[in-house]
Amino acid sequence: MSEQPDTNTPPAAPTHGAPTQSAPGQGAPAGRPARKRMVDLDPSGQVTQREPDRSGRQFMNYSFFKLDPAFRRLPHAEREEIKAEFMAAADAWQADAPAAKGLIQRSYSLVGVRGDVDFMIWRMAFDVRDFQDAQARLNRTRLMGYLTQPYTYTSMNKRSQYVNRVEGSGHGLEILPGQGRYLFIYPFIKTRAWYDLTPHARQGMMDEHIYASEPFKGVRINTSYSYGIDDQEFVVSFDSDHPQEFVDLVHRLRYTEASNYTLQDTPMFTCVKKDLRDTLDDLA
């Protein structure tokens, strides 16, 4: 069941608090523009006994890496050789695959921004086994002997039930990655009380949430789902060229009712988009 907006609408703002109740059928307050809804009155499928969906979907893998400082004590020439080997292995994951597989890879630096990770590789594929192939290629490089992976998140893309498809958004079924200079990422879990609300009550809160976020045109969200395949329920990532706009967006969304149903939304990562060569040069 889809519990977050699609790839153009931010999810509940990072916050912690006890859940509050919303009147069933709550809609957007007076004066707000009317919007068509996609609320699912049988979200669990237990009434309609919907058949499982086995169509191909895009999976996401966010892998964060931390460098052992011992690497920086190696001779310069050796460091450059090791980095080149790692970069070749990472690039070959896409280069060796047929275009029909739809593999996508982006790299981001977190050097100087966060202490427990140094860089992140964001991968997209229609088969989770492709992520294993990507990591196996890296594992055979010498640089991986100096790297740990403090965080790795796996998730899947699917359409949100709360908003209609926005023209130009890729039907809400495929992620358009790496559009901004920055990527803000966090895993996300809703409280169990959220799932006890009626579909109309959740829709009303999401209408408020969507309306509050509409002015922030410089932030694009990629929401993906981890039910059953990782520890969190969602992984949300925000593409933007303007960190200040993202900060203001998150602040505003703390005041929406839906934010009361956030159970966990950390750790949070500010990732700076760079090609892999520049990303590795930030390490040493």
PDB file of C-alpha atoms in Angstrom:
ATOM      1  CA  MET A   1       0.000   0.000   0.000  1.00  0.00           C
ATOM      2  CA  SER A   2       1.394   3.371  -1.021  1.00  0.00           C
ATOM      3  CA  GLU A   3       1.588   5.723   1.965  1.00  0.00           C
ATOM      4  CA  GLN A   4       3.612   8.624   0.562  1.00  0.00           C
ATOM      5  CA  PRO A   5       3.137  11.103  -2.290  1.00  0.00           C
ATOM      6  CA  ASP A   6       4.686  10.329  -5.652  1.00  0.00           C
ATOM      7  CA  THR A   7       7.857  11.737  -7.210  1.00  0.00           C
ATOM      8  CA  ASN A   8       6.707  15.362  -7.171  1.00  0.00           C
ATOM      9  CA  THR A   9       5.304  15.695  -3.648  1.00  0.00           C
ATOM     10  CA  PRO A  10       7.287  15.705  -0.377  1.00  0.00           C
ATOM     11  CA  PRO A  11       6.413  13.205   2.369  1.00  0.00           C
ATOM     12  CA  ALA A  12       5.685  14.056   5.973  1.00  0.00           C
ATOM     13  CA  ALA A  13       8.279  16.405   7.389  1.00  0.00           C
ATOM     14  CA  PRO A  14      10.886  15.048   9.782  1.00  0.00           C
ATOM     15  CA  THR A  15       9.357  15.274  13.226  1.00  0.00           C
ATOM     16  CA  HIS A  16       8.604  13.194  16.276  1.00  0.00           C
ATOM     17  CA  GLY A  17       5.435  13.249  18.343  1.00  0.00           C
ATOM     18  CA  ALA A  18       2.348  11.416  19.480  1.00  0.00           C
ATOM     19  CA  PRO A  19      -0.274  10.800  16.788  1.00  0.00           C
ATOM     20  CA  THR A  20      -3.362  12.950  16.727  1.00  0.00           C
ATOM     21  CA  GLN A  21      -6.751  12.081  15.297  1.00  0.00           C
ATOM     22  CA  SER A  22      -8.276  13.561  12.174  1.00  0.00           C
ATOM     23  CA  ALA A  23     -11.940  13.570  11.323  1.00  0.00           C
ATOM     24  CA  PRO A  24     -12.778  10.957   8.699  1.00  0.00           C
ATOM     25  CA  GLY A  25     -13.142  12.502   5.307  1.00  0.00           C
ATOM     26  CA  GLN A  26     -11.146  15.581   6.219  1.00  0.00           C
ATOM     27  CA  GLY A  27     -10.302  17.504   3.067  1.00  0.00           C
ATOM     28  CA  ALA A  28      -8.369  20.599   2.124  1.00  0.00           C
ATOM     29  CA  PRO A  29      -9.437  23.684   4.112  1.00  0.00           C
ATOM     30  CA  ALA A  30     -11.735  26.247   2.555  1.00  0.00           C
ATOM     31  CA  GLY A  31     -10.084  28.396  -0.072  1.00  0.00           C
ATOM     32  CA  ARG A  32      -7.653  25.734  -1.234  1.00  0.00           C
ATOM     33  CA  PRO A  33      -7.906  24.593  -4.827  1.00  0.00           C
ATOM     34  CA  ALA A  34      -9.947  21.449  -5.346  1.00  0.00           C
ATOM     35  CA  ARG A  35      -7.911  18.427  -6.441  1.00  0.00           C
ATOM     36  CA  LYS A  36      -8.852  15.043  -7.809  1.00  0.00           C
ATOM     37  CA  ARG A  37      -8.025  12.188  -5.462  1.00  0.00           C
ATOM     38  CA  MET A  38      -6.728   8.646  -5.795  1.00  0.00           C
ATOM     39  CA  VAL A  39      -7.659   7.444  -2.312  1.00  0.00           C
ATOM     40  CA  ASP A  40      -7.900   3.653  -2.128  1.00  0.00           C
ATOM     41  CA  LEU A  41     -10.911   2.630  -0.030  1.00  0.00           C
ATOM     42  CA  ASP A  42      -9.516  -0.906   0.260  1.00  0.00           C
ATOM     43  CA  PRO A  43      -5.795  -0.259   0.798  1.00  0.00           C
ATOM     44  CA  SER A  44      -5.068  -3.733   2.169  1.00  0.00           C
ATOM     45  CA  GLY A  45      -6.825  -5.513  -0.700  1.00  0.00           C
ATOM     46  CA  GLN A  46      -8.598  -7.807   1.754  1.00  0.00           C
ATOM     47  CA  VAL A  47     -12.067  -6.866   0.518  1.00  0.00           C
ATOM     48  CA  THR A  48     -11.448  -6.901  -3.221  1.00  0.00           C
ATOM     49  CA  GLN A  49      -8.827  -9.695  -3.061  1.00  0.00           C
ATOM     50  CA  ARG A  50      -6.698  -7.947  -5.644  1.00  0.00           C
ATOM     51  CA  GLU A  51      -4.209 -10.126  -7.462  1.00  0.00           C
ATOM     52  CA  PRO A  52      -0.489  -9.577  -6.821  1.00  0.00           C
ATOM     53  CA  ASP A  53       1.269  -7.183  -9.183  1.00  0.00           C
ATOM     54  CA  ARG A  54       4.298  -8.864 -10.748  1.00  0.00           C
ATOM     55  CA  SER A  55       5.090  -6.198 -13.308  1.00  0.00           C
ATOM     56  CA  GLY A  56       8.642  -4.922 -13.545  1.00  0.00           C
ATOM     57  CA  ARG A  57       9.469  -2.072 -11.191  1.00  0.00           C
ATOM     58  CA  GLN A  58      12.496   0.080 -10.658  1.00  0.00           C
ATOM     59  CA  PHE A  59      14.524  -0.685  -7.517  1.00  0.00           C
ATOM     60  CA  MET A  60      16.823   1.747  -5.723  1.00  0.00           C
ATOM     61  CA  ASN A  61      20.011   1.087  -3.799  1.00  0.00           C
ATOM     62  CA  TYR A  62      21.702   3.808  -1.741  1.00  0.00           C
ATOM     63  CA  SER A  63      25.171   2.656  -0.623  1.00  0.00           C
ATOM     64  CA  PHE A  64      27.193   4.851   1.740  1.00  0.00           C
ATOM     65  CA  PHE A  65      30.950   4.358   2.153  1.00  0.00           C
ATOM     66  CA  LYS A  66      33.460   5.413   4.812  1.00  0.00           C
ATOM     67  CA  LEU A  67      37.225   5.542   4.143  1.00  0.00           C
ATOM     68  CA  ASP A  68      39.854   4.144   6.508  1.00  0.00           C
ATOM     69  CA  PRO A  69      42.417   6.974   7.101  1.00  0.00           C
ATOM     70  CA  ALA A  70      45.176   4.401   6.503  1.00  0.00           C
ATOM     71  CA  PHE A  71      44.507   4.852   2.789  1.00  0.00           C
ATOM     72  CA  ARG A  72      45.729   8.455   2.965  1.00  0.00           C
ATOM     73  CA  ARG A  73      49.104   7.289   4.254  1.00  0.00           C
ATOM     74  CA  LEU A  74      49.816   5.315   1.083  1.00  0.00           C
ATOM     75  CA  PRO A  75      52.173   6.828  -1.510  1.00  0.00           C
ATOM     76  CA  HIS A  76      50.429   9.213  -3.884  1.00  0.00           C
ATOM     77  CA  ALA A  77      51.034   7.081  -6.984  1.00  0.00           C
ATOM     78  CA  GLU A  78      49.589   3.998  -5.294  1.00  0.00           C
ATOM     79  CA  ARG A  79      46.511   5.914  -4.161  1.00  0.00           C
ATOM     80  CA  GLU A  80      45.868   7.140  -7.692  1.00  0.00           C
ATOM     81  CA  GLU A  81      46.253   3.629  -9.109  1.00  0.00           C
ATOM     82  CA  ILE A  82      43.827   2.192  -6.541  1.00  0.00           C
ATOM     83  CA  LYS A  83      41.249   4.932  -7.182  1.00  0.00           C
ATOM     84  CA  ALA A  84      41.466   4.355 -10.945  1.00  0.00           C
ATOM     85  CA  GLU A  85      40.860   0.636 -10.428  1.00  0.00           C
ATOM     86  CA  PHE A  86      37.782   1.336  -8.294  1.00  0.00           C
ATOM     87  CA  MET A  87      36.401   3.845 -10.783  1.00  0.00           C
ATOM     88  CA  ALA A  88      36.845   1.400 -13.680  1.00  0.00           C
ATOM     89  CA  ALA A  89      34.987  -1.324 -11.762  1.00  0.00           C
ATOM     90  CA  ALA A  90      32.112   1.020 -10.899  1.00  0.00           C
ATOM     91  CA  ASP A  91      31.784   2.348 -14.463  1.00  0.00           C
ATOM     92  CA  ALA A  92      31.884  -1.148 -15.963  1.00  0.00           C
ATOM     93  CA  TRP A  93      28.670  -2.079 -14.152  1.00  0.00           C
ATOM     94  CA  GLN A  94      26.743   0.094 -16.584  1.00  0.00           C
ATOM     95  CA  ALA A  95      29.085  -0.172 -19.563  1.00  0.00           C
ATOM     96  CA  ASP A  96      28.979  -3.975 -19.630  1.00  0.00           C
ATOM     97  CA  ALA A  97      25.180  -4.181 -19.420  1.00  0.00           C
ATOM     98  CA  PRO A  98      22.795  -3.900 -22.387  1.00  0.00           C
ATOM     99  CA  ALA A  99      20.846  -0.642 -22.468  1.00  0.00           C
ATOM    100  CA  ALA A 100      17.593  -2.598 -22.089  1.00  0.00           C
ATOM    101  CA  LYS A 101      18.489  -3.413 -18.484  1.00  0.00           C
ATOM    102  CA  GLY A 102      17.990   0.257 -17.600  1.00  0.00           C
ATOM    103  CA  LEU A 103      20.866   0.491 -15.123  1.00  0.00           C
ATOM    104  CA  ILE A 104      21.485   3.951 -13.646  1.00  0.00           C
ATOM    105  CA  GLN A 105      24.261   5.051 -11.303  1.00  0.00           C
ATOM    106  CA  ARG A 106      25.015   8.381  -9.638  1.00  0.00           C
ATOM    107  CA  SER A 107      27.806   9.331  -7.213  1.00  0.00           C
ATOM    108  CA  TYR A 108      27.764  11.892  -4.395  1.00  0.00           C
ATOM    109  CA  SER A 109      30.352  13.227  -1.962  1.00  0.00           C
ATOM    110  CA  LEU A 110      29.631  13.755   1.738  1.00  0.00           C
ATOM    111  CA  VAL A 111      33.192  14.757   2.664  1.00  0.00           C
ATOM    112  CA  GLY A 112      33.099  17.625   5.150  1.00  0.00           C
ATOM    113  CA  VAL A 113      29.317  17.372   5.499  1.00  0.00           C
ATOM    114  CA  ARG A 114      28.871  14.266   7.622  1.00  0.00           C
ATOM    115  CA  GLY A 115      31.415  12.490   9.818  1.00  0.00           C
ATOM    116  CA  ASP A 116      30.319   8.853   9.549  1.00  0.00           C
ATOM    117  CA  VAL A 117      30.245   8.563   5.734  1.00  0.00           C
ATOM    118  CA  ASP A 118      32.411   9.965   2.928  1.00  0.00           C
ATOM    119  CA  PHE A 119      30.514   9.207  -0.282  1.00  0.00           C
ATOM    120  CA  MET A 120      27.403   7.553  -1.639  1.00  0.00           C
ATOM    121  CA  ILE A 121      26.595   5.630  -4.808  1.00  0.00           C
ATOM    122  CA  TRP A 122      22.948   5.659  -5.877  1.00  0.00           C
ATOM    123  CA  ARG A 123      22.019   2.782  -8.169  1.00  0.00           C
ATOM    124  CA  MET A 124      18.774   1.982  -9.985  1.00  0.00           C
ATOM    125  CA  ALA A 125      17.852  -1.312 -11.642  1.00  0.00           C
ATOM    126  CA  PHE A 126      14.835  -3.491 -12.410  1.00  0.00           C
ATOM    127  CA  ASP A 127      16.427  -6.545 -10.780  1.00  0.00           C
ATOM    128  CA  VAL A 128      17.904  -6.460  -7.274  1.00  0.00           C
ATOM    129  CA  ARG A 129      20.509  -9.005  -8.379  1.00  0.00           C
ATOM    130  CA  ASP A 130      22.097  -6.211 -10.410  1.00  0.00           C
ATOM    131  CA  PHE A 131      22.955  -4.496  -7.129  1.00  0.00           C
ATOM    132  CA  GLN A 132      24.802  -7.609  -6.031  1.00  0.00           C
ATOM    133  CA  ASP A 133      26.744  -7.602  -9.293  1.00  0.00           C
ATOM    134  CA  ALA A 134      27.658  -3.926  -8.804  1.00  0.00           C
ATOM    135  CA  GLN A 135      28.896  -4.492  -5.276  1.00  0.00           C
ATOM    136  CA  ALA A 136      30.785  -7.677  -6.206  1.00  0.00           C
ATOM    137  CA  ARG A 137      32.716  -5.722  -8.836  1.00  0.00           C
ATOM    138  CA  LEU A 138      33.727  -3.171  -6.206  1.00  0.00           C
ATOM    139  CA  ASN A 139      34.590  -5.860  -3.661  1.00  0.00           C
ATOM    140  CA  ARG A 140      37.276  -7.174  -5.976  1.00  0.00           C
ATOM    141  CA  THR A 141      39.107  -3.823  -5.965  1.00  0.00           C
ATOM    142  CA  ARG A 142      41.873  -2.856  -3.551  1.00  0.00           C
ATOM    143  CA  LEU A 143      40.045   0.273  -2.419  1.00  0.00           C
ATOM    144  CA  MET A 144      37.287  -1.807  -0.818  1.00  0.00           C
ATOM    145  CA  GLY A 145      39.957  -3.062   1.587  1.00  0.00           C
ATOM    146  CA  TYR A 146      39.966   0.499   2.954  1.00  0.00           C
ATOM    147  CA  LEU A 147      36.199   1.083   2.875  1.00  0.00           C
ATOM    148  CA  THR A 148      33.334   0.209   5.178  1.00  0.00           C
ATOM    149  CA  GLN A 149      29.607   0.653   4.425  1.00  0.00           C
ATOM    150  CA  PRO A 150      27.868   2.163   7.471  1.00  0.00           C
ATOM    151  CA  TYR A 151      24.513   2.420   5.675  1.00  0.00           C
ATOM    152  CA  THR A 152      22.895   0.710   2.714  1.00  0.00           C
ATOM    153  CA  TYR A 153      19.212   1.123   1.817  1.00  0.00           C
ATOM    154  CA  THR A 154      17.172  -0.858  -0.696  1.00  0.00           C
ATOM    155  CA  SER A 155      13.752   0.249  -1.912  1.00  0.00           C
ATOM    156  CA  MET A 156      11.317   0.025  -4.819  1.00  0.00           C
ATOM    157  CA  ASN A 157       9.401   2.589  -6.842  1.00  0.00           C
ATOM    158  CA  LYS A 158       5.603   2.510  -7.104  1.00  0.00           C
ATOM    159  CA  ARG A 159       2.781   4.952  -7.710  1.00  0.00           C
ATOM    160  CA  SER A 160       1.326   6.919  -4.801  1.00  0.00           C
ATOM    161  CA  GLN A 161      -2.375   6.537  -4.031  1.00  0.00           C
ATOM    162  CA  TYR A 162      -2.672  10.131  -2.817  1.00  0.00           C
ATOM    163  CA  VAL A 163      -1.995  12.237  -5.906  1.00  0.00           C
ATOM    164  CA  ASN A 164      -2.707  12.042  -9.600  1.00  0.00           C
ATOM    165  CA  ARG A 165       0.077  11.710 -12.126  1.00  0.00           C
ATOM    166  CA  VAL A 166       1.671  15.072 -12.871  1.00  0.00           C
ATOM    167  CA  GLU A 167       2.337  15.698 -16.548  1.00  0.00           C
ATOM    168  CA  GLY A 168       6.025  15.290 -17.285  1.00  0.00           C
ATOM    169  CA  SER A 169       6.764  13.335 -14.113  1.00  0.00           C
ATOM    170  CA  GLY A 170       7.455  10.024 -15.831  1.00  0.00           C
ATOM    171  CA  HIS A 171       4.093   8.495 -14.875  1.00  0.00           C
ATOM    172  CA  GLY A 172       5.220   8.326 -11.245  1.00  0.00           C
ATOM    173  CA  LEU A 173       6.657   4.877 -11.934  1.00  0.00           C
ATOM    174  CA  GLU A 174      10.236   5.665 -12.860  1.00  0.00           C
ATOM    175  CA  ILE A 175      12.691   7.766 -10.885  1.00  0.00           C
ATOM    176  CA  LEU A 176      14.399  10.661 -12.657  1.00  0.00           C
ATOM    177  CA  PRO A 177      17.638  10.710 -10.671  1.00  0.00           C
ATOM    178  CA  GLY A 178      20.240  13.316 -10.009  1.00  0.00           C
ATOM    179  CA  GLN A 179      18.506  16.397 -11.392  1.00  0.00           C
ATOM    180  CA  GLY A 180      19.861  18.751  -8.713  1.00  0.00           C
ATOM    181  CA  ARG A 181      23.296  19.622  -7.398  1.00  0.00           C
ATOM    182  CA  TYR A 182      22.291  18.240  -4.002  1.00  0.00           C
ATOM    183  CA  LEU A 183      20.474  15.125  -2.858  1.00  0.00           C
ATOM    184  CA  PHE A 184      18.934  14.941   0.622  1.00  0.00           C
ATOM    185  CA  ILE A 185      18.172  11.395   1.769  1.00  0.00           C
ATOM    186  CA  TYR A 186      16.591   9.755   4.785  1.00  0.00           C
ATOM    187  CA  PRO A 187      14.846   6.472   5.650  1.00  0.00           C
ATOM    188  CA  PHE A 188      11.290   6.944   6.868  1.00  0.00           C
ATOM    189  CA  ILE A 189       8.809   4.986   9.020  1.00  0.00           C
ATOM    190  CA  LYS A 190       5.180   5.854   9.791  1.00  0.00           C
ATOM    191  CA  THR A 191       3.537   5.078  13.144  1.00  0.00           C
ATOM    192  CA  ARG A 192       1.170   2.111  13.256  1.00  0.00           C
ATOM    193  CA  ALA A 193      -1.599   4.565  14.163  1.00  0.00           C
ATOM    194  CA  TRP A 194      -1.334   5.968  10.617  1.00  0.00           C
ATOM    195  CA  TYR A 195      -2.547   2.655   9.207  1.00  0.00           C
ATOM    196  CA  ASP A 196      -5.516   2.605  11.595  1.00  0.00           C
ATOM    197  CA  LEU A 197      -6.902   5.826  10.107  1.00  0.00           C
ATOM    198  CA  THR A 198      -9.594   5.638   7.454  1.00  0.00           C
ATOM    199  CA  PRO A 199      -8.447   6.206   3.862  1.00  0.00           C
ATOM    200  CA  HIS A 200     -10.413   9.460   3.777  1.00  0.00           C
ATOM    201  CA  ALA A 201      -8.709  10.716   6.968  1.00  0.00           C
ATOM    202  CA  ARG A 202      -5.260   9.995   5.535  1.00  0.00           C
ATOM    203  CA  GLN A 203      -6.225  11.637   2.251  1.00  0.00           C
ATOM    204  CA  GLY A 204      -7.335  14.783   4.068  1.00  0.00           C
ATOM    205  CA  MET A 205      -4.014  15.060   5.854  1.00  0.00           C
ATOM    206  CA  MET A 206      -2.086  14.440   2.649  1.00  0.00           C
ATOM    207  CA  ASP A 207      -4.113  17.147   0.886  1.00  0.00           C
ATOM    208  CA  GLU A 208      -2.918  19.585   3.547  1.00  0.00           C
ATOM    209  CA  HIS A 209       0.613  18.265   3.211  1.00  0.00           C
ATOM    210  CA  ILE A 210       0.604  18.586  -0.593  1.00  0.00           C
ATOM    211  CA  TYR A 211      -0.870  22.079  -0.482  1.00  0.00           C
ATOM    212  CA  ALA A 212       1.777  23.257   2.003  1.00  0.00           C
ATOM    213  CA  SER A 213       4.586  21.979  -0.214  1.00  0.00           C
ATOM    214  CA  GLU A 214       3.339  23.326  -3.557  1.00  0.00           C
ATOM    215  CA  PRO A 215       5.292  26.646  -3.495  1.00  0.00           C
ATOM    216  CA  PHE A 216       8.633  24.813  -3.258  1.00  0.00           C
ATOM    217  CA  LYS A 217       9.141  24.245  -6.972  1.00  0.00           C
ATOM    218  CA  GLY A 218      12.920  23.915  -6.648  1.00  0.00           C
ATOM    219  CA  VAL A 219      12.692  20.627  -4.705  1.00  0.00           C
ATOM    220  CA  ARG A 220      11.886  17.347  -6.422  1.00  0.00           C
ATOM    221  CA  ILE A 221      11.155  14.252  -4.360  1.00  0.00           C
ATOM    222  CA  ASN A 222      11.869  10.618  -5.196  1.00  0.00           C
ATOM    223  CA  THR A 223       9.812   8.404  -2.884  1.00  0.00           C
ATOM    224  CA  SER A 224      10.539   4.676  -2.857  1.00  0.00           C
ATOM    225  CA  TYR A 225       9.118   1.838  -0.780  1.00  0.00           C
ATOM    226  CA  SER A 226      10.894  -0.718   1.406  1.00  0.00           C
ATOM    227  CA  TYR A 227       8.038  -2.769   2.889  1.00  0.00           C
ATOM    228  CA  GLY A 228       9.372  -6.280   3.416  1.00  0.00           C
ATOM    229  CA  ILE A 229      12.743  -5.736   1.707  1.00  0.00           C
ATOM    230  CA  ASP A 230      14.556  -3.477   4.207  1.00  0.00           C
ATOM    231  CA  ASP A 231      14.197  -2.156   7.756  1.00  0.00           C
ATOM    232  CA  GLN A 232      12.413   1.119   6.912  1.00  0.00           C
ATOM    233  CA  GLU A 233       9.087   1.625   5.122  1.00  0.00           C
ATOM    234  CA  PHE A 234      10.270   4.310   2.704  1.00  0.00           C
ATOM    235  CA  VAL A 235      13.446   5.911   1.463  1.00  0.00           C
ATOM    236  CA  VAL A 236      12.898   9.515   0.431  1.00  0.00           C
ATOM    237  CA  SER A 237      15.419  11.562  -1.514  1.00  0.00           C
ATOM    238  CA  PHE A 238      15.097  15.186  -2.558  1.00  0.00           C
ATOM    239  CA  ASP A 239      16.866  16.618  -5.604  1.00  0.00           C
ATOM    240  CA  SER A 240      17.494  20.360  -5.419  1.00  0.00           C
ATOM    241  CA  ASP A 241      19.903  23.120  -6.359  1.00  0.00           C
ATOM    242  CA  HIS A 242      18.882  25.115  -3.288  1.00  0.00           C
ATOM    243  CA  PRO A 243      19.570  23.673   0.200  1.00  0.00           C
ATOM    244  CA  GLN A 244      17.929  26.692   1.817  1.00  0.00           C
ATOM    245  CA  GLU A 245      14.671  25.918   0.015  1.00  0.00           C
ATOM    246  CA  PHE A 246      14.753  22.353   1.285  1.00  0.00           C
ATOM    247  CA  VAL A 247      15.332  23.521   4.881  1.00  0.00           C
ATOM    248  CA  ASP A 248      12.343  25.862   4.623  1.00  0.00           C
ATOM    249  CA  LEU A 249      10.192  23.112   3.121  1.00  0.00           C
ATOM    250  CA  VAL A 250      10.988  20.663   5.923  1.00  0.00           C
ATOM    251  CA  HIS A 251      10.316  23.376   8.509  1.00  0.00           C
ATOM    252  CA  ARG A 252       6.927  24.187   6.996  1.00  0.00           C
ATOM    253  CA  LEU A 253       5.883  20.544   6.830  1.00  0.00           C
ATOM    254  CA  ARG A 254       6.524  20.093  10.548  1.00  0.00           C
ATOM    255  CA  TYR A 255       3.306  22.039  11.106  1.00  0.00           C
ATOM    256  CA  THR A 256       1.113  19.707   9.055  1.00  0.00           C
ATOM    257  CA  GLU A 257      -1.048  17.090  10.745  1.00  0.00           C
ATOM    258  CA  ALA A 258       0.490  14.195   8.825  1.00  0.00           C
ATOM    259  CA  SER A 259       3.860  14.920  10.444  1.00  0.00           C
ATOM    260  CA  ASN A 260       2.433  13.702  13.784  1.00  0.00           C
ATOM    261  CA  TYR A 261       2.507  10.183  12.368  1.00  0.00           C
ATOM    262  CA  THR A 262       6.267  10.077  11.764  1.00  0.00           C
ATOM    263  CA  LEU A 263       7.937   7.370  13.832  1.00  0.00           C
ATOM    264  CA  GLN A 264      11.480   7.576  12.460  1.00  0.00           C
ATOM    265  CA  ASP A 265      13.195   9.781   9.868  1.00  0.00           C
ATOM    266  CA  THR A 266      16.902   9.529  10.608  1.00  0.00           C
ATOM    267  CA  PRO A 267      19.748   9.372   9.738  1.00  0.00           C
ATOM    268  CA  MET A 268      19.651  12.246   7.260  1.00  0.00           C
ATOM    269  CA  PHE A 269      22.263  12.789   4.577  1.00  0.00           C
ATOM    270  CA  THR A 270      23.219  15.891   2.579  1.00  0.00           C
ATOM    271  CA  CYS A 271      24.902  14.596  -0.584  1.00  0.00           C
ATOM    272  CA  VAL A 272      26.751  16.762  -3.097  1.00  0.00           C
ATOM    273  CA  LYS A 273      26.506  15.472  -6.668  1.00  0.00           C
ATOM    274  CA  LYS A 274      29.909  14.875  -8.291  1.00  0.00           C
ATOM    275  CA  ASP A 275      31.234  12.525 -10.910  1.00  0.00           C
ATOM    276  CA  LEU A 276      33.024   9.514  -9.494  1.00  0.00           C
ATOM    277  CA  ARG A 277      36.484  10.860 -10.257  1.00  0.00           C
ATOM    278  CA  ASP A 278      35.881  14.028  -8.233  1.00  0.00           C
ATOM    279  CA  THR A 279      34.142  12.020  -5.514  1.00  0.00           C
ATOM    280  CA  LEU A 280      37.186   9.790  -5.091  1.00  0.00           C
ATOM    281  CA  ASP A 281      39.539  12.774  -5.202  1.00  0.00           C
ATOM    282  CA  ASP A 282      37.691  14.162  -2.162  1.00  0.00           C
ATOM    283  CA  LEU A 283      38.816  11.093  -0.206  1.00  0.00           C
ATOM    284  CA  ALA A 284      42.579  11.566  -0.618  1.00  0.00           C
TER     285      ALA A 284
END
